[in-house]
XYZ file of C-alpha atoms in Angstrom:
75
model
C 58.931 26.821 -1.401
C 59.381 28.056 1.902
C 58.915 31.907 3.007
C 62.580 32.563 3.096
C 63.092 31.356 -0.505
C 60.126 33.476 -1.819
C 61.358 36.540 0.124
C 64.655 35.939 -1.419
C 63.241 35.784 -4.870
C 60.932 38.861 -4.383
C 63.875 40.834 -2.903
C 65.951 39.807 -6.190
C 63.122 40.645 -8.334
C 62.399 44.196 -6.896
C 66.103 44.958 -7.014
C 66.251 44.008 -10.514
C 63.071 46.059 -11.225
C 64.635 49.031 -9.301
C 61.399 48.729 -6.850
C 61.379 49.067 -3.024
C 61.922 45.587 -1.409
C 58.960 43.802 -0.151
C 58.162 43.761 3.398
C 59.564 40.934 5.628
C 57.201 37.866 6.249
C 55.088 38.213 9.536
C 56.085 41.972 9.825
C 52.322 42.980 9.328
C 50.741 39.906 10.538
C 49.194 41.703 13.610
C 48.082 44.721 12.102
C 46.158 42.850 9.515
C 44.660 40.364 12.580
C 43.316 43.555 14.420
C 41.874 45.177 11.015
C 40.280 41.762 10.270
C 38.471 42.025 13.888
C 37.377 45.397 13.550
C 36.171 44.552 10.200
C 34.106 41.834 11.857
C 32.820 44.033 14.236
C 32.068 46.558 12.048
C 29.955 44.308 9.853
C 28.004 42.903 13.166
C 26.991 46.694 14.025
C 25.726 47.328 10.652
C 23.792 43.953 10.733
C 22.401 44.681 14.227
C 24.100 42.359 16.412
C 26.529 42.840 19.300
C 30.208 43.929 18.340
C 31.713 42.513 21.524
C 30.985 39.602 23.292
C 29.418 37.723 20.518
C 31.136 34.137 21.156
C 30.640 34.296 24.758
C 26.630 35.111 24.114
C 26.547 32.468 21.809
C 28.317 29.887 24.061
C 26.053 31.110 27.182
C 22.957 30.401 24.883
C 24.254 26.847 23.894
C 25.804 25.526 27.042
C 24.084 25.254 30.363
C 25.094 27.473 32.885
C 27.473 25.976 35.494
C 26.085 26.027 39.192
C 28.967 27.305 41.801
C 28.565 25.326 44.870
C 30.398 26.957 47.921
C 31.475 24.768 50.730
C 30.772 26.220 54.154
C 33.396 28.224 55.762
C 34.686 26.120 58.415
C 34.328 27.852 62.068
C-alpha cells in the first residue's frame, strides 16, 4: 500500500471516529530531521565530543591531507 492510500484510509478512519485528520505525508519531515540532528549534537556534548564538525574531523583523521600546489604566476 502506498502513502496516498494509507493517508486516505487514515483520514476515513479519523472521520468515522470523529477525530482530527492525520497530517499529510511529509508535512513534518524537515522538522523531524532537524530534531534528530539536534538530539545527536546534544548526545555528543554529553559524551564530551564535538557538537559541530564531527564528520569533518573524523575524515581529517582518516584521510591524508591534500597538498595544493600553486602554479607560479606568469609575468
